Coordinates of C-alpha atoms in Angstrom, one line a residue:
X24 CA 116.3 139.1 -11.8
X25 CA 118.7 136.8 -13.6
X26 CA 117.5 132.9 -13.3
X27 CA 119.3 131.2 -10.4
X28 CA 121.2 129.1 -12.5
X29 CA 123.3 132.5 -13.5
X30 CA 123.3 133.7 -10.3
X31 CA 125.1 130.5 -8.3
X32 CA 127.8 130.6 -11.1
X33 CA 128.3 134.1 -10.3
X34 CA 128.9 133.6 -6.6
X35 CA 131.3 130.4 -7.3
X36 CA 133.3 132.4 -9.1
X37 CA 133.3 135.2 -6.8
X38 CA 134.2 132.5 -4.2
X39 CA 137.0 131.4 -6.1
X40 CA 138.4 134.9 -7.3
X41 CA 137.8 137.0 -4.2
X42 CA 138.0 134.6 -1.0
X43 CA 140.2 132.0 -2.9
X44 CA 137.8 129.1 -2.2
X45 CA 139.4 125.8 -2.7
X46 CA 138.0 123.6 -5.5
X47 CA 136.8 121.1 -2.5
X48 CA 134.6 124.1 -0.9
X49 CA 132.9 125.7 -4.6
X50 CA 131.9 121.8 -5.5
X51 CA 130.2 121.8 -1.5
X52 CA 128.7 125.3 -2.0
X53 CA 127.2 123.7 -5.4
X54 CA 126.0 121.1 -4.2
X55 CA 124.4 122.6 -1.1
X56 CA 122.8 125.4 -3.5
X57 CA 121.5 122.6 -6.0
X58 CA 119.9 120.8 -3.0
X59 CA 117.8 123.8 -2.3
X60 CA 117.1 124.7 -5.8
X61 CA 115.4 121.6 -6.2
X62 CA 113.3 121.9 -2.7
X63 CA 112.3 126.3 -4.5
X64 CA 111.5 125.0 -7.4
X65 CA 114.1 126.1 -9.2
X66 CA 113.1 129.8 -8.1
X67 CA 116.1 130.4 -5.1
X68 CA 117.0 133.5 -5.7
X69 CA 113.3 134.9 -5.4
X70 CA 112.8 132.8 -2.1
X71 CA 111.8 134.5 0.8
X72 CA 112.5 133.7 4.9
X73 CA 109.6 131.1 5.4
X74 CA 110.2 129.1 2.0
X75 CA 114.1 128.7 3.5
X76 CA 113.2 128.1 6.8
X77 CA 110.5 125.2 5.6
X78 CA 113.9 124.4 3.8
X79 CA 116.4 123.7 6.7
X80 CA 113.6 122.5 8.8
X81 CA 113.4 119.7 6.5
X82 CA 116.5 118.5 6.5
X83 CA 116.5 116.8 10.1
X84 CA 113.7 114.9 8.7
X85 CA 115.6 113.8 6.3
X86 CA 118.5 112.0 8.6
X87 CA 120.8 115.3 7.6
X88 CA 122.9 115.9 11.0
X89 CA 122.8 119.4 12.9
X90 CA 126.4 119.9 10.9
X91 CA 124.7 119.3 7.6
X92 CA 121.8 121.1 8.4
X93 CA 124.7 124.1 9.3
X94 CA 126.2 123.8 6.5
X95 CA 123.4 123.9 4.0
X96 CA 122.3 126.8 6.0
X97 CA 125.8 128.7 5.4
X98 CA 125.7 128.2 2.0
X99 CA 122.7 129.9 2.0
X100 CA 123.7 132.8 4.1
X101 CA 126.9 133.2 1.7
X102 CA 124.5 133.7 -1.4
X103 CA 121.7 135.6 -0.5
X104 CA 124.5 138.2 1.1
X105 CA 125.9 137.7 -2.5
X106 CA 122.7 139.0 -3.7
X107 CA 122.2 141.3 -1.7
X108 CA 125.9 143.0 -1.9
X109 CA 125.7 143.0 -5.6
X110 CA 122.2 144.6 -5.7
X111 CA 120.1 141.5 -6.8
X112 CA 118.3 141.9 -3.8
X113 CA 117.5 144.6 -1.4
X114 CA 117.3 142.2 1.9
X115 CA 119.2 138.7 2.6
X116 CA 115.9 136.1 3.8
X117 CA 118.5 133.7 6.1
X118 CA 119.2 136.8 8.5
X119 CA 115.7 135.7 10.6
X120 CA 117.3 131.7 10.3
X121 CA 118.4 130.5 13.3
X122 CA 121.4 128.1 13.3
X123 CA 120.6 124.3 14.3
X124 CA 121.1 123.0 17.2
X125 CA 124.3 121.1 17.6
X126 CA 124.1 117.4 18.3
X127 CA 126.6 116.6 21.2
X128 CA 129.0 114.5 19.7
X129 CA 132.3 113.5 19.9
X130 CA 134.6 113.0 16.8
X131 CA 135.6 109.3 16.3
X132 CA 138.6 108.2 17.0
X133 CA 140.9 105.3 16.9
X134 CA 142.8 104.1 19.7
X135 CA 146.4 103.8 19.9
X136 CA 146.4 99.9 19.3
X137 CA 144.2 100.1 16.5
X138 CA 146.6 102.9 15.1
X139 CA 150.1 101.1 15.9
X140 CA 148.0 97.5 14.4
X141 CA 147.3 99.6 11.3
X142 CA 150.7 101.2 10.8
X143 CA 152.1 97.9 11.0
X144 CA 150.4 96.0 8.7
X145 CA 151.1 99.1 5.9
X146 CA 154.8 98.9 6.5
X147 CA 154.5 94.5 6.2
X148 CA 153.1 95.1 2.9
X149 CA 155.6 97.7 1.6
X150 CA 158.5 95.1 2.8
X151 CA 157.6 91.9 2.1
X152 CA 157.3 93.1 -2.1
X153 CA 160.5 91.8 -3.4
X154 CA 160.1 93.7 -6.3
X155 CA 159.4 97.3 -4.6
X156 CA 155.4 98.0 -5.0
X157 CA 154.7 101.7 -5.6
X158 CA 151.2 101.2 -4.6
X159 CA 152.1 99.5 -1.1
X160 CA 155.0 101.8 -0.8
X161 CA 152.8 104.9 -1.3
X162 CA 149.8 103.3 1.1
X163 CA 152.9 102.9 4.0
X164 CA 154.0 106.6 3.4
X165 CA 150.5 108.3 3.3
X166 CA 149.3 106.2 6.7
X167 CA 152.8 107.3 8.8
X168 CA 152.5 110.9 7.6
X169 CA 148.8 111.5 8.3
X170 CA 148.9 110.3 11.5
X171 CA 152.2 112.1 12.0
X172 CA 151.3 115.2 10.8
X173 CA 147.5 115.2 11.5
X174 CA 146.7 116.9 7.9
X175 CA 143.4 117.1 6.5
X176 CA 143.2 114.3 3.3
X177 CA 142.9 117.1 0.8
X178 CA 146.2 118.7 2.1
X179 CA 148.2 115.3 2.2
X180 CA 147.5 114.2 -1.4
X181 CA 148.1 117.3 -3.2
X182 CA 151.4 118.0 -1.6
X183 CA 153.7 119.2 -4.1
X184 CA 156.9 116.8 -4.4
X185 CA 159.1 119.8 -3.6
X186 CA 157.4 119.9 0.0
X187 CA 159.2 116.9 0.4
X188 CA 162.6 118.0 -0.8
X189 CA 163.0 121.1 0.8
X190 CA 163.3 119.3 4.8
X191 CA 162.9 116.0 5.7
X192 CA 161.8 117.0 8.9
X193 CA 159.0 119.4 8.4
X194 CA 156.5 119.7 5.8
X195 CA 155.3 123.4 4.6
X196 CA 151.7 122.5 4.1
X197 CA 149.2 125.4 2.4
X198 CA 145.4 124.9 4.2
X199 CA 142.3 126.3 4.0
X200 CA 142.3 129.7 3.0
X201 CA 145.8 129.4 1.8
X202 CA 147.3 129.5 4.8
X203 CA 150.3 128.1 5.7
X204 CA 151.7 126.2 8.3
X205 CA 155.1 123.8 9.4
X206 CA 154.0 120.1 10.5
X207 CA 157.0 117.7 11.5
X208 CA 157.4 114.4 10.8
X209 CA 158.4 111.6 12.9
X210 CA 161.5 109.6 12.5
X211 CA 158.8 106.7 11.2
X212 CA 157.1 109.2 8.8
X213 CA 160.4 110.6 7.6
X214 CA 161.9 106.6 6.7
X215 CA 158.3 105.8 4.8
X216 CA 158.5 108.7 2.9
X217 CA 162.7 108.6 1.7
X218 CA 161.6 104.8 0.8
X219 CA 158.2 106.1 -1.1
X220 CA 159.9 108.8 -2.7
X221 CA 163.4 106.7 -3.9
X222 CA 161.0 104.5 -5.8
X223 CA 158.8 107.0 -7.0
X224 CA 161.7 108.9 -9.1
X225 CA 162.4 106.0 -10.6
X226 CA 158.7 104.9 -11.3
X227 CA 158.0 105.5 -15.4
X228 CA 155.2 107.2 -15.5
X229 CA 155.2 109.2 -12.3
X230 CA 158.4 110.4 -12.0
X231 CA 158.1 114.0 -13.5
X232 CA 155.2 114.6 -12.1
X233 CA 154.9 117.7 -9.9
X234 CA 152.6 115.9 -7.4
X235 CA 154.3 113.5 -4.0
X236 CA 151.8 111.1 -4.9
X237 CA 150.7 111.0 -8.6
X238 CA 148.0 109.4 -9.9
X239 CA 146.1 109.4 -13.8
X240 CA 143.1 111.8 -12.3
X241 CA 142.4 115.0 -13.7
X242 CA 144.1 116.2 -10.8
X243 CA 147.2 115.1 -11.2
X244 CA 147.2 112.9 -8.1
X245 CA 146.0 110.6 -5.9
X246 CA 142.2 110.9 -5.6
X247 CA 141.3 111.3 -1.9
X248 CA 138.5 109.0 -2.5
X249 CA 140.5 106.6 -3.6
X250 CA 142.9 106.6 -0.6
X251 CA 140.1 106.8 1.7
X252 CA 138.8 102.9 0.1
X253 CA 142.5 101.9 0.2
X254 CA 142.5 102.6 3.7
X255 CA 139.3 101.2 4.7
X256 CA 141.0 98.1 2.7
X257 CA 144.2 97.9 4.5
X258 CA 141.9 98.5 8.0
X259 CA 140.5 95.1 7.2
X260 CA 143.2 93.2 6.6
X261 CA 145.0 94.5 9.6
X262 CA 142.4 93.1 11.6
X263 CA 140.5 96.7 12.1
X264 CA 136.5 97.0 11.2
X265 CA 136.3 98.8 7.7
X266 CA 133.8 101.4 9.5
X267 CA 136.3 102.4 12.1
X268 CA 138.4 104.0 9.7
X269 CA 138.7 107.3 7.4
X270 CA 141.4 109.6 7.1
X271 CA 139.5 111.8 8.9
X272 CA 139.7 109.7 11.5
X273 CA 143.6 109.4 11.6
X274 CA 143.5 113.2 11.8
X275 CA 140.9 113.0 15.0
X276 CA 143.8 110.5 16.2
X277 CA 146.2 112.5 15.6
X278 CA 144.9 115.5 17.8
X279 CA 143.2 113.2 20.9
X280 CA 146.5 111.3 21.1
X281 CA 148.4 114.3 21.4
X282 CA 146.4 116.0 23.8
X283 CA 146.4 112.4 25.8
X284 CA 149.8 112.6 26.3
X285 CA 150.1 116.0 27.7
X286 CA 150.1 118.6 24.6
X287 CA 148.3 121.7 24.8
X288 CA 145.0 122.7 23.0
X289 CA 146.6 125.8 21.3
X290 CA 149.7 123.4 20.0
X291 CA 147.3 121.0 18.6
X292 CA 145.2 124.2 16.9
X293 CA 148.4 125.4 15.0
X294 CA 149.3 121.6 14.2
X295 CA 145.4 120.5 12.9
X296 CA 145.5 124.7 11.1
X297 CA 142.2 125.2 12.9
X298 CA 142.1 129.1 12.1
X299 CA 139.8 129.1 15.5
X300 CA 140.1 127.5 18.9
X301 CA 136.9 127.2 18.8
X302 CA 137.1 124.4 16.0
X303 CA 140.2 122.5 18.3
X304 CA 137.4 122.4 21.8
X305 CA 135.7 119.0 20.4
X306 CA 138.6 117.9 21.7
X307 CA 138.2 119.3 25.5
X308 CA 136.7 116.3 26.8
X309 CA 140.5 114.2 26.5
X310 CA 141.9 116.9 28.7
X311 CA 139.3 116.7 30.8
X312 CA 139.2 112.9 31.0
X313 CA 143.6 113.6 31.4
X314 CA 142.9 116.1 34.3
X315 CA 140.7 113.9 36.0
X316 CA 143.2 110.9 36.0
X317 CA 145.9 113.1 37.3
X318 CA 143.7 114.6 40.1
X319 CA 142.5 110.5 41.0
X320 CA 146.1 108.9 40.6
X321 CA 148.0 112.0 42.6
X322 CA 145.6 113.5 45.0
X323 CA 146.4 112.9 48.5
X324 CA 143.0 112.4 49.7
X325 CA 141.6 110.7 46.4
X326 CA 139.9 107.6 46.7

Protein backbone atom coordinates (compact mmCIF):
# COMPACT_ATOMS: atom_id res chain seq x y z
CA UNK A 1 0.00 0.00 0.00
CA UNK A 2 1.12 3.62 -0.58
CA UNK A 3 2.62 5.24 2.89
CA UNK A 4 -0.18 7.22 4.65
CA UNK A 5 1.31 10.36 3.98
CA UNK A 6 0.29 9.77 0.11
CA UNK A 7 -2.77 8.50 0.82
CA UNK A 8 -4.28 11.57 3.15
CA UNK A 9 -3.15 13.93 0.26
CA UNK A 10 -5.10 11.87 -2.03
CA UNK A 11 -8.33 12.07 -0.08
CA UNK A 12 -7.87 16.05 0.58
CA UNK A 13 -7.90 16.52 -2.79
CA UNK A 14 -10.64 14.25 -3.52
CA UNK A 15 -12.44 16.27 -0.85
CA UNK A 16 -11.77 19.40 -2.50
CA UNK A 17 -12.39 18.25 -6.23
CA UNK A 18 -15.33 15.91 -5.80
CA UNK A 19 -17.43 17.16 -2.64
CA UNK A 20 -16.10 20.82 -2.89
CA UNK A 21 -14.78 20.89 0.73
CA UNK A 22 -14.03 24.32 1.92
CA UNK A 23 -10.40 25.14 2.71
CA UNK A 24 -11.68 25.54 6.55
CA UNK A 25 -12.94 21.64 6.46
CA UNK A 26 -9.57 19.95 4.36
CA UNK A 27 -7.23 21.94 7.11
CA UNK A 28 -9.82 20.03 9.99
CA UNK A 29 -9.73 16.73 8.10
CA UNK A 30 -5.77 17.19 8.21
CA UNK A 31 -5.46 17.83 11.28
CA UNK A 32 -7.79 15.17 12.58
CA UNK A 33 -5.81 12.55 10.32
CA UNK A 34 -2.36 13.81 11.68
CA UNK A 35 -3.67 13.40 15.19
CA UNK A 36 -4.15 9.80 14.58
CA UNK A 37 -1.23 9.17 12.53
CA UNK A 38 0.83 10.05 15.38
CA UNK A 39 -1.25 7.77 17.99
CA UNK A 40 -0.65 4.43 14.57
CA UNK A 41 2.57 5.10 14.40
CA UNK A 42 2.60 6.58 11.38
CA UNK A 43 1.02 3.25 9.92
CA UNK A 44 -3.03 4.56 9.50
CA UNK A 45 -3.76 3.32 6.58
CA UNK A 46 -2.83 -0.44 7.71
CA UNK A 47 -4.73 0.15 11.04
CA UNK A 48 -7.30 -2.23 11.85
CA UNK A 49 -10.74 -1.82 14.19
CA UNK A 50 -9.16 -2.30 17.75
CA UNK A 51 -5.99 0.01 17.08
CA UNK A 52 -8.89 2.87 16.08
CA UNK A 53 -11.11 2.11 18.61
CA UNK A 54 -7.99 2.23 21.39
CA UNK A 55 -7.77 5.53 19.35
CA UNK A 56 -11.11 7.34 19.96
CA UNK A 57 -11.30 5.79 23.30
CA UNK A 58 -8.46 7.82 24.17
CA UNK A 59 -9.52 10.96 23.43
CA UNK A 60 -12.09 11.43 26.41
CA UNK A 61 -9.09 10.91 28.44
CA UNK A 62 -7.52 13.38 26.96
CA UNK A 63 -10.27 16.39 27.95
CA UNK A 64 -11.41 15.96 23.94
CA UNK A 65 -15.37 16.63 24.25
CA UNK A 66 -17.96 13.93 22.83
CA UNK A 67 -18.08 16.59 19.64
CA UNK A 68 -14.34 16.29 19.20
CA UNK A 69 -14.25 12.83 19.88
CA UNK A 70 -17.13 12.79 16.79
CA UNK A 71 -15.39 14.48 14.73
CA UNK A 72 -12.11 12.79 14.82
CA UNK A 73 -14.06 9.77 14.47
CA UNK A 74 -15.69 11.11 11.01
CA UNK A 75 -12.64 11.96 9.64
CA UNK A 76 -11.77 8.63 10.02
CA UNK A 77 -14.91 7.05 8.62
CA UNK A 78 -14.43 9.56 5.46
CA UNK A 79 -10.85 7.99 4.82
CA UNK A 80 -10.87 4.52 5.33
CA UNK A 81 -14.26 4.61 2.89
CA UNK A 82 -11.65 6.46 0.72
CA UNK A 83 -9.68 3.44 0.88
CA UNK A 84 -11.78 1.23 0.56
CA UNK A 85 -13.73 2.91 -2.64
CA UNK A 86 -10.51 3.35 -4.36
CA UNK A 87 -9.38 -0.24 -3.78
CA UNK A 88 -6.58 0.46 -1.08
CA UNK A 89 -8.42 -1.57 1.07
CA UNK A 90 -10.88 -4.37 0.85
CA UNK A 91 -12.91 -3.47 4.35
CA UNK A 92 -13.31 0.11 6.06
CA UNK A 93 -12.12 -0.72 10.17
CA UNK A 94 -14.51 2.42 11.73
CA UNK A 95 -17.81 0.51 10.43
CA UNK A 96 -17.71 -1.71 14.03
CA UNK A 97 -16.93 2.17 15.84
CA UNK A 98 -19.64 3.28 17.63
CA UNK A 99 -20.24 7.08 17.71
CA UNK A 100 -19.62 8.89 21.25
CA UNK A 101 -21.89 9.60 23.41
CA UNK A 102 -23.14 13.13 23.26
CA UNK A 103 -22.56 15.39 26.21
CA UNK A 104 -25.86 17.28 27.00
CA UNK A 105 -25.07 20.72 26.47
CA UNK A 106 -26.44 23.74 25.58
CA UNK A 107 -24.65 26.21 23.16
CA UNK A 108 -23.61 29.45 24.96
CA UNK A 109 -25.18 32.30 24.49
CA UNK A 110 -25.34 35.90 25.28
CA UNK A 111 -28.20 37.62 26.55
CA UNK A 112 -29.91 40.44 24.99
CA UNK A 113 -28.27 43.11 27.38
CA UNK A 114 -24.87 41.84 26.96
CA UNK A 115 -25.65 41.98 23.03
CA UNK A 116 -27.36 45.59 22.85
CA UNK A 117 -24.07 46.67 25.75
CA UNK A 118 -21.74 45.25 23.03
CA UNK A 119 -23.30 46.74 19.89
CA UNK A 120 -23.19 49.96 21.57
CA UNK A 121 -19.88 50.31 22.65
CA UNK A 122 -18.73 49.24 18.69
CA UNK A 123 -20.83 52.02 17.19
CA UNK A 124 -19.16 54.71 20.21
CA UNK A 125 -15.93 53.77 18.89
CA UNK A 126 -16.72 54.11 15.10
CA UNK A 127 -18.28 57.74 16.02
CA UNK A 128 -16.31 59.32 18.35
CA UNK A 129 -12.98 59.02 15.50
CA UNK A 130 -12.99 62.40 14.13
CA UNK A 131 -10.85 61.34 11.55
CA UNK A 132 -13.06 58.13 10.32
CA UNK A 133 -11.16 54.75 11.69
CA UNK A 134 -11.39 51.97 9.14
CA UNK A 135 -10.52 49.53 11.87
CA UNK A 136 -13.36 50.76 14.29
CA UNK A 137 -15.61 51.36 11.44
CA UNK A 138 -15.15 47.79 10.12
CA UNK A 139 -15.28 46.22 14.00
CA UNK A 140 -19.05 48.35 14.13
CA UNK A 141 -20.14 46.76 10.72
CA UNK A 142 -19.00 43.11 11.36
CA UNK A 143 -20.74 43.06 15.10
CA UNK A 144 -24.32 44.56 13.61
CA UNK A 145 -24.21 42.16 10.68
CA UNK A 146 -23.37 38.93 12.49
CA UNK A 147 -25.75 39.29 14.96
CA UNK A 148 -28.24 40.49 12.30
CA UNK A 149 -27.65 37.92 9.96
CA UNK A 150 -26.64 35.03 12.27
CA UNK A 151 -23.68 33.93 9.69
CA UNK A 152 -21.07 31.54 10.55
CA UNK A 153 -17.45 33.70 10.92
CA UNK A 154 -16.07 32.06 7.85
CA UNK A 155 -19.12 33.22 5.75
CA UNK A 156 -19.04 36.96 7.12
CA UNK A 157 -15.42 37.70 6.42
CA UNK A 158 -15.02 36.41 3.03
CA UNK A 159 -18.05 38.11 1.67
CA UNK A 160 -17.33 39.37 -1.63
CA UNK A 161 -17.79 43.36 -1.84
CA UNK A 162 -20.32 42.85 -4.54
CA UNK A 163 -22.63 40.93 -1.92
CA UNK A 164 -22.87 44.25 -0.57
CA UNK A 165 -23.75 46.18 -3.65
CA UNK A 166 -26.14 44.16 -5.22
CA UNK A 167 -29.24 44.92 -2.11
CA UNK A 168 -28.78 46.69 0.86
CA UNK A 169 -31.34 44.78 2.39
CA UNK A 170 -30.31 41.18 1.90
CA UNK A 171 -27.17 39.53 1.61
CA UNK A 172 -26.64 36.38 -0.88
CA UNK A 173 -24.35 34.41 1.33
CA UNK A 174 -22.65 30.94 -0.30
CA UNK A 175 -22.34 28.27 2.96
CA UNK A 176 -21.19 25.03 3.45
CA UNK A 177 -21.33 22.92 0.66
CA UNK A 178 -21.78 25.88 -1.59
CA UNK A 179 -25.00 26.49 -0.87
CA UNK A 180 -26.69 29.43 -0.99
CA UNK A 181 -29.00 31.35 0.86
CA UNK A 182 -30.74 35.23 1.40
CA UNK A 183 -30.11 36.72 5.10
CA UNK A 184 -31.54 40.30 5.67
CA UNK A 185 -30.19 42.96 7.41
CA UNK A 186 -31.55 45.20 9.89
CA UNK A 187 -32.02 48.85 9.45
CA UNK A 188 -28.86 48.98 12.17
CA UNK A 189 -26.84 46.52 10.13
CA UNK A 190 -27.65 48.14 6.85
CA UNK A 191 -26.45 52.00 8.33
CA UNK A 192 -22.95 50.17 9.77
CA UNK A 193 -22.36 48.70 6.72
CA UNK A 194 -23.14 52.05 3.97
CA UNK A 195 -20.79 53.89 6.72
CA UNK A 196 -18.03 50.92 6.62
CA UNK A 197 -18.23 50.63 3.03
CA UNK A 198 -18.21 54.69 2.13
CA UNK A 199 -14.82 54.75 3.92
CA UNK A 200 -13.58 51.59 2.69
CA UNK A 201 -13.67 52.87 -1.21
CA UNK A 202 -11.88 55.53 -0.26
CA UNK A 203 -9.29 53.63 1.99
CA UNK A 204 -5.67 53.34 -0.16
CA UNK A 205 -4.84 50.19 0.07
CA UNK A 206 -8.14 48.38 0.36
CA UNK A 207 -10.13 49.85 -2.03
CA UNK A 208 -9.84 47.54 -5.09
CA UNK A 209 -9.91 44.74 -3.25
CA UNK A 210 -12.54 42.11 -4.14
CA UNK A 211 -13.06 41.23 -0.48
CA UNK A 212 -16.02 43.54 2.02
CA UNK A 213 -13.43 43.50 4.52
CA UNK A 214 -9.81 43.29 3.27
CA UNK A 215 -6.98 42.62 5.15
CA UNK A 216 -2.90 41.85 4.07
CA UNK A 217 -3.45 37.79 4.75
CA UNK A 218 -2.95 35.39 2.23
CA UNK A 219 -6.50 35.31 1.96
CA UNK A 220 -7.17 38.42 0.93
CA UNK A 221 -9.17 39.46 4.01
CA UNK A 222 -9.87 39.73 7.34
CA UNK A 223 -8.52 36.67 9.23
CA UNK A 224 -11.33 35.22 11.30
CA UNK A 225 -8.95 34.75 14.09
CA UNK A 226 -8.19 37.98 14.13
CA UNK A 227 -11.77 39.26 14.46
CA UNK A 228 -12.55 36.71 16.87
CA UNK A 229 -9.45 38.57 19.46
CA UNK A 230 -10.89 41.94 18.24
CA UNK A 231 -14.08 40.95 19.51
CA UNK A 232 -13.06 39.42 22.69
CA UNK A 233 -11.23 42.96 22.93
CA UNK A 234 -14.15 45.20 22.30
CA UNK A 235 -16.23 42.59 24.85
CA UNK A 236 -13.92 43.94 27.51
CA UNK A 237 -14.10 47.21 27.13
CA UNK A 238 -17.74 47.21 26.90
CA UNK A 239 -17.99 45.92 30.15
CA UNK A 240 -18.55 42.06 28.95
CA UNK A 241 -16.12 39.08 30.30
CA UNK A 242 -13.60 38.27 27.46
CA UNK A 243 -14.82 34.45 27.80
CA UNK A 244 -18.41 35.22 27.17
CA UNK A 245 -17.73 36.08 23.82
CA UNK A 246 -16.87 34.50 20.15
CA UNK A 247 -18.48 35.04 17.02
CA UNK A 248 -19.84 31.86 17.37
CA UNK A 249 -21.54 33.01 20.12
CA UNK A 250 -23.24 35.95 18.36
CA UNK A 251 -24.44 33.37 15.84
CA UNK A 252 -25.95 31.13 18.99
CA UNK A 253 -27.59 34.66 19.81
CA UNK A 254 -28.66 35.23 16.87
CA UNK A 255 -30.82 31.93 16.67
CA UNK A 256 -32.04 31.76 20.62
CA UNK A 257 -33.11 35.37 20.34
CA UNK A 258 -35.12 34.73 17.42
CA UNK A 259 -36.75 31.76 18.62
CA UNK A 260 -37.41 33.89 22.08
CA UNK A 261 -39.39 36.08 20.43
CA UNK A 262 -41.63 33.85 18.67
CA UNK A 263 -39.81 32.64 15.32
CA UNK A 264 -40.13 29.16 14.19
CA UNK A 265 -37.40 26.46 14.22
CA UNK A 266 -37.62 25.84 10.44
CA UNK A 267 -37.13 29.85 9.83
CA UNK A 268 -34.22 29.93 12.08
CA UNK A 269 -32.77 26.58 10.01
CA UNK A 270 -32.90 28.37 6.57
CA UNK A 271 -31.58 31.66 8.29
CA UNK A 272 -28.43 29.78 10.40
CA UNK A 273 -28.15 27.37 6.59
CA UNK A 274 -28.32 24.37 8.82
CA UNK A 275 -28.72 21.78 5.75
CA UNK A 276 -30.63 19.56 8.69
CA UNK A 277 -33.17 20.29 11.40
CA UNK A 278 -31.54 18.16 13.24
CA UNK A 279 -28.48 20.62 13.57
CA UNK A 280 -31.20 23.79 14.50
CA UNK A 281 -32.89 21.24 17.72
CA UNK A 282 -29.93 22.46 20.26
CA UNK A 283 -32.05 25.17 20.20
CA UNK A 284 -35.51 23.35 21.40
CA UNK A 285 -35.05 24.01 24.83
CA UNK A 286 -35.84 28.20 24.16
CA UNK A 287 -39.16 27.13 22.80
CA UNK A 288 -39.70 24.99 25.27
CA UNK A 289 -38.77 27.43 28.07
CA UNK A 290 -41.20 30.15 25.56
CA UNK A 291 -44.11 27.50 25.69
CA UNK A 292 -43.95 27.09 29.18
CA UNK A 293 -44.15 30.88 29.95
CA UNK A 294 -47.10 31.25 27.74
CA UNK A 295 -48.88 28.17 29.28
CA UNK A 296 -47.98 29.86 33.15
CA UNK A 297 -48.72 33.57 32.15
CA UNK A 298 -52.16 32.65 30.13
CA UNK A 299 -53.58 29.52 31.56
CA UNK A 300 -56.71 29.92 33.31
CA UNK A 301 -56.07 27.63 36.04
CA UNK A 302 -52.16 28.24 36.17
CA UNK A 303 -50.78 28.91 39.40
Amino acid sequence: MANTAALIEAFLEMMAAERGASNNTLSAYRRDLEDACGYAGNDLADADTALLKSYVGQLAGQGFSSATQARRLASLRQFFGFLYAEGHRDDNPTSQIDNPRKQSGLPKTLSVDDVAKLIDRAATEASLQINPDPPALRMHALVEVLYATGMRVSELVSLPVDVARRDERFFLVRGKGGKERLVPLSPAARRAMTMWLELRDKTEGIQNSRYLFPASSKSGYLPRQVFARELKSLATRAGIASGKISPHVLRHAFATHLLQNGADLRSVQQLLGHSDISTTQIYTHVMEERLAELVNQHHPLAD
